[in-house]
Amino acid sequence: EPEVTQTPSHQVTQMGQEVILRCVPISNHLYFYWYRQILGQKVEFLVSFYNNEISEKSEIFDDQFSVERPDGSNFTLKIRSTKLEDSAMYFCASTSPAGGSYNEQFFGPGTRLTVL
Amino acid sequence: GDSVTQMEGPVTLSEEAFLTINCTYTATGYPSLFWYVQYPGEGLQLLLKATKADDKGSNKGFEATYRKETTSFHLEKGSVQVSDSAVYFCALGGTASKLTFGTGTRLQVTL
């Protein structure tokens, strides 16, 4: 069964450093998402991406964040200068709506980011 | 904006007990409603969904009915198993749009 994969599973970084979180969505999907979950809190939407551009973003997704689909398979989230409060589990998801009906968003296993 | 409210956990039940996890929502328009499950160390998996009022979603013995009049989507299972121990998230969303999640409810089932 196709699945969304994410690397690394755990990333530890120093405050102020740049990190890139990587995701490989399901190959025939068209919409891609990043969510995050701070420990003990709810899963929060960060950004959605379609047709090589951002389609929606939350207030969390400020200028420190960027997304890219560099090669038609990977989907990356970059944080330019990490802060302590960026420590969270980051989930990638993808879906492929067809005919206007909702299709399931498939989630990856997550990358745990720890900022020291 | 849209929001989802779930009952606080953890919920601890004995095997074969009846489960209810409450979920209510606030939304503009007519969103679809979902229950996702997160097993320890894993990502989020869709458990069930309902796309319009009065729809009932069901999977693996779990059920939830989309109640527009009470803006609710409560998750139920008649007889839980130890293997159901996980965190359950209620969520709402539209076609290709973001999902808005509740805070999650941890279920612990004991023998």
Short mmCIF file of C-alpha atoms in Angstrom, two decimals:
data_model
loop_
_atom_site.label_atom_id
_atom_site.label_comp_id
_atom_site.label_asym_id
_atom_site.label_seq_id
_atom_site.Cartn_x
_atom_site.Cartn_y
_atom_site.Cartn_z
CA GLU A 1 0.00 0.00 0.00
CA PRO A 2 1.40 3.43 -0.89
CA GLU A 3 2.42 5.58 2.04
CA VAL A 4 3.82 8.98 2.88
CA THR A 5 7.38 8.85 4.17
CA GLN A 6 9.30 11.45 6.17
CA THR A 7 12.96 11.89 7.01
CA PRO A 8 14.57 12.19 9.41
CA SER A 9 12.46 10.65 12.14
CA HIS A 10 14.18 12.83 14.73
CA GLN A 11 16.18 16.01 14.22
CA VAL A 12 18.06 17.83 16.95
CA THR A 13 19.34 21.32 16.19
CA GLN A 14 20.67 24.40 17.91
CA MET A 15 18.57 27.52 18.15
CA GLY A 16 19.17 29.79 15.16
CA GLN A 17 20.15 26.96 12.81
CA GLU A 18 18.33 26.11 9.62
CA VAL A 19 16.57 22.77 9.28
CA ILE A 20 14.98 21.03 6.33
CA LEU A 21 12.37 18.39 6.91
CA ARG A 22 11.72 16.04 4.03
CA CYS A 23 8.63 14.23 2.89
CA VAL A 24 7.84 11.94 -0.02
CA PRO A 25 4.09 12.12 -0.65
CA ILE A 26 2.14 9.37 -2.39
CA SER A 27 3.17 9.52 -6.01
CA ASN A 28 -0.13 10.37 -7.75
CA HIS A 29 -1.29 12.89 -5.15
CA LEU A 30 -1.67 16.54 -6.00
CA TYR A 31 -2.17 18.37 -2.70
CA PHE A 32 0.44 18.46 0.02
CA TYR A 33 0.35 19.69 3.59
CA TRP A 34 2.47 20.29 6.63
CA TYR A 35 1.07 20.13 10.15
CA ARG A 36 2.77 20.29 13.49
CA GLN A 37 1.99 19.02 16.96
CA ILE A 38 3.68 20.57 19.96
CA LEU A 39 3.98 17.98 22.72
CA GLY A 40 0.66 17.51 24.46
CA GLN A 41 -1.16 19.96 22.20
CA LYS A 42 -3.40 19.72 19.16
CA VAL A 43 -2.28 19.06 15.62
CA GLU A 44 -2.06 22.44 13.86
CA PHE A 45 -2.15 23.22 10.17
CA LEU A 46 0.88 25.04 8.76
CA VAL A 47 0.58 25.14 4.98
CA SER A 48 -0.97 23.54 1.94
CA PHE A 49 0.66 23.31 -1.49
CA TYR A 50 -0.82 22.66 -4.90
CA ASN A 51 0.42 23.14 -8.43
CA ASN A 52 3.83 24.27 -7.18
CA GLU A 53 2.55 27.07 -5.03
CA ILE A 54 1.19 27.67 -1.56
CA SER A 55 -2.61 27.49 -1.57
CA GLU A 56 -3.19 28.28 2.08
CA LYS A 57 -1.08 29.00 5.15
CA SER A 58 -1.71 29.60 8.81
CA GLU A 59 -0.49 32.46 10.97
CA ILE A 60 2.17 30.10 12.32
CA PHE A 61 3.73 29.89 8.85
CA ASP A 62 5.68 33.14 8.94
CA ASP A 63 8.73 34.29 6.98
CA GLN A 64 10.93 31.78 8.79
CA PHE A 65 9.14 28.93 7.06
CA SER A 66 9.19 27.90 3.43
CA VAL A 67 8.09 24.89 1.41
CA GLU A 68 9.33 23.48 -1.84
CA ARG A 69 8.75 20.58 -4.17
CA PRO A 70 12.18 20.56 -5.77
CA ASP A 71 12.07 17.47 -7.93
CA GLY A 72 8.50 16.24 -8.37
CA SER A 73 8.75 13.67 -5.59
CA ASN A 74 10.07 15.35 -2.45
CA PHE A 75 8.17 17.98 -0.51
CA THR A 76 10.26 19.92 1.97
CA LEU A 77 9.67 22.25 4.88
CA LYS A 78 12.50 24.63 5.72
CA ILE A 79 12.81 26.59 8.92
CA ARG A 80 15.45 29.27 8.41
CA SER A 81 16.36 30.17 11.97
CA THR A 82 14.90 27.78 14.48
CA LYS A 83 13.50 28.91 17.81
CA LEU A 84 12.92 26.90 20.95
CA GLU A 85 9.19 27.05 20.33
CA ASP A 86 9.61 25.30 16.97
CA SER A 87 10.22 22.06 18.87
CA ALA A 88 7.36 19.81 17.80
CA MET A 89 6.37 16.80 15.75
CA TYR A 90 5.96 17.80 12.12
CA PHE A 91 3.61 15.79 9.93
CA CYS A 92 3.44 15.78 6.17
CA ALA A 93 0.22 14.76 4.42
CA SER A 94 -1.01 14.38 0.87
CA THR A 95 -4.28 13.84 -0.94
CA SER A 96 -5.73 13.73 -4.40
CA PRO A 97 -9.30 15.00 -4.54
CA ALA A 98 -11.19 13.73 -7.52
CA GLY A 99 -14.38 15.14 -8.98
CA GLY A 100 -14.85 17.62 -6.16
CA SER A 101 -15.29 14.93 -3.51
CA TYR A 102 -13.12 14.75 -0.45
CA ASN A 103 -10.42 12.14 -0.39
CA GLU A 104 -8.51 11.07 2.68
CA GLN A 105 -5.41 12.98 3.68
CA PHE A 106 -2.66 10.43 4.15
CA PHE A 107 -0.18 11.30 6.88
CA GLY A 108 3.46 10.41 7.27
CA PRO A 109 4.92 9.12 10.55
CA GLY A 110 6.27 12.55 11.46
CA THR A 111 9.63 14.16 12.20
CA ARG A 112 10.30 15.08 15.78
CA LEU A 113 12.23 18.36 15.83
CA THR A 114 14.06 19.29 19.01
CA VAL A 115 15.55 22.78 19.21
CA LEU A 116 18.13 23.27 21.96
CA GLY B 1 -12.88 30.42 12.47
CA ASP B 2 -13.40 26.69 12.50
CA SER B 3 -12.75 24.79 15.71
CA VAL B 4 -13.14 21.33 17.20
CA THR B 5 -13.63 20.52 20.87
CA GLN B 6 -12.97 17.05 22.23
CA MET B 7 -13.41 15.62 25.67
CA GLU B 8 -10.32 15.64 27.81
CA GLY B 9 -8.47 12.41 28.35
CA PRO B 10 -7.10 10.09 29.25
CA VAL B 11 -9.98 7.68 29.05
CA THR B 12 -9.27 4.38 30.78
CA LEU B 13 -11.56 1.43 30.11
CA SER B 14 -11.56 -2.28 30.70
CA GLU B 15 -11.59 -4.55 27.67
CA GLU B 16 -15.09 -5.06 26.24
CA ALA B 17 -16.38 -1.81 27.76
CA PHE B 18 -18.41 0.69 25.74
CA LEU B 19 -16.55 3.72 24.45
CA THR B 20 -17.79 7.22 23.77
CA ILE B 21 -15.48 10.10 22.94
CA ASN B 22 -17.34 13.36 22.54
CA CYS B 23 -16.59 15.81 19.75
CA THR B 24 -18.33 19.06 18.90
CA TYR B 25 -17.42 21.55 16.25
CA THR B 26 -17.88 25.10 15.05
CA ALA B 27 -17.63 25.72 11.34
CA THR B 28 -18.81 27.90 8.51
CA GLY B 29 -20.33 26.06 5.60
CA TYR B 30 -20.72 22.30 5.52
CA PRO B 31 -17.45 20.61 6.37
CA SER B 32 -16.66 16.94 6.32
CA LEU B 33 -15.93 15.38 9.71
CA PHE B 34 -13.26 12.84 10.56
CA TRP B 35 -11.83 10.72 13.28
CA TYR B 36 -8.11 10.03 13.04
CA VAL B 37 -6.21 7.60 15.26
CA GLN B 38 -2.57 7.75 16.29
CA TYR B 39 -1.04 4.54 17.62
CA PRO B 40 2.12 4.86 19.71
CA GLY B 41 5.09 5.86 17.58
CA GLU B 42 3.06 6.14 14.39
CA GLY B 43 1.48 8.85 12.26
CA LEU B 44 -2.18 9.75 11.95
CA GLN B 45 -4.51 7.27 10.27
CA LEU B 46 -8.02 8.00 9.12
CA LEU B 47 -10.42 5.91 11.18
CA LEU B 48 -13.72 7.07 9.69
CA LYS B 49 -15.38 10.02 8.05
CA ALA B 50 -18.77 11.55 7.26
CA THR B 51 -19.26 14.11 4.54
CA LYS B 52 -22.77 15.42 5.20
CA ALA B 53 -25.40 15.73 7.90
CA ASP B 54 -26.85 12.44 9.20
CA ASP B 55 -24.11 10.40 7.54
CA LYS B 56 -22.69 7.66 9.72
CA GLY B 57 -19.04 6.76 9.35
CA SER B 58 -17.91 3.35 10.52
CA ASN B 59 -14.75 1.28 10.56
CA LYS B 60 -13.27 -1.50 12.73
CA GLY B 61 -16.33 -1.44 15.01
CA PHE B 62 -16.13 2.32 15.57
CA GLU B 63 -19.01 4.58 14.54
CA ALA B 64 -19.78 8.29 14.47
CA THR B 65 -22.80 10.16 13.16
CA TYR B 66 -22.65 13.69 11.72
CA ARG B 67 -25.24 15.62 13.74
CA LYS B 68 -25.75 19.08 12.32
CA GLU B 69 -28.41 20.05 14.85
CA THR B 70 -26.05 19.47 17.78
CA THR B 71 -22.83 20.15 15.81
CA SER B 72 -21.43 16.88 17.10
CA PHE B 73 -19.57 13.84 15.82
CA HIS B 74 -19.16 11.56 18.82
CA LEU B 75 -17.06 8.42 18.42
CA GLU B 76 -18.48 5.16 19.79
CA LYS B 77 -17.49 1.53 19.97
CA GLY B 78 -19.51 -1.18 21.62
CA SER B 79 -16.65 -3.32 22.92
CA VAL B 80 -13.10 -1.98 23.07
CA GLN B 81 -9.98 -4.10 22.88
CA VAL B 82 -6.50 -3.55 24.27
CA SER B 83 -5.33 -2.97 20.70
CA ASP B 84 -7.60 0.11 20.50
CA SER B 85 -5.32 1.94 22.92
CA ALA B 86 -4.25 5.07 21.04
CA VAL B 87 -4.89 8.78 20.74
CA TYR B 88 -8.07 9.71 18.85
CA PHE B 89 -8.43 13.03 17.05
CA CYS B 90 -11.65 14.56 15.80
CA ALA B 91 -11.19 16.85 12.80
CA LEU B 92 -13.10 18.83 10.21
CA GLY B 93 -12.21 19.93 6.73
CA GLY B 94 -13.34 20.58 3.19
CA THR B 95 -12.33 19.33 -0.21
CA ALA B 96 -8.55 19.66 -0.54
CA SER B 97 -8.45 22.17 2.30
CA LYS B 98 -6.73 22.04 5.65
CA LEU B 99 -7.89 19.85 8.49
CA THR B 100 -8.75 21.46 11.82
CA PHE B 101 -8.09 19.07 14.67
CA GLY B 102 -9.25 18.73 18.23
CA THR B 103 -6.77 18.29 21.04
CA GLY B 104 -6.91 14.50 20.91
CA THR B 105 -8.17 12.01 23.49
CA ARG B 106 -5.91 9.28 24.78
CA LEU B 107 -7.65 5.92 25.24
CA GLN B 108 -6.08 3.29 27.45
CA VAL B 109 -7.75 -0.13 27.46
CA THR B 110 -6.75 -2.61 30.15
CA LEU B 111 -7.37 -6.34 30.53
#
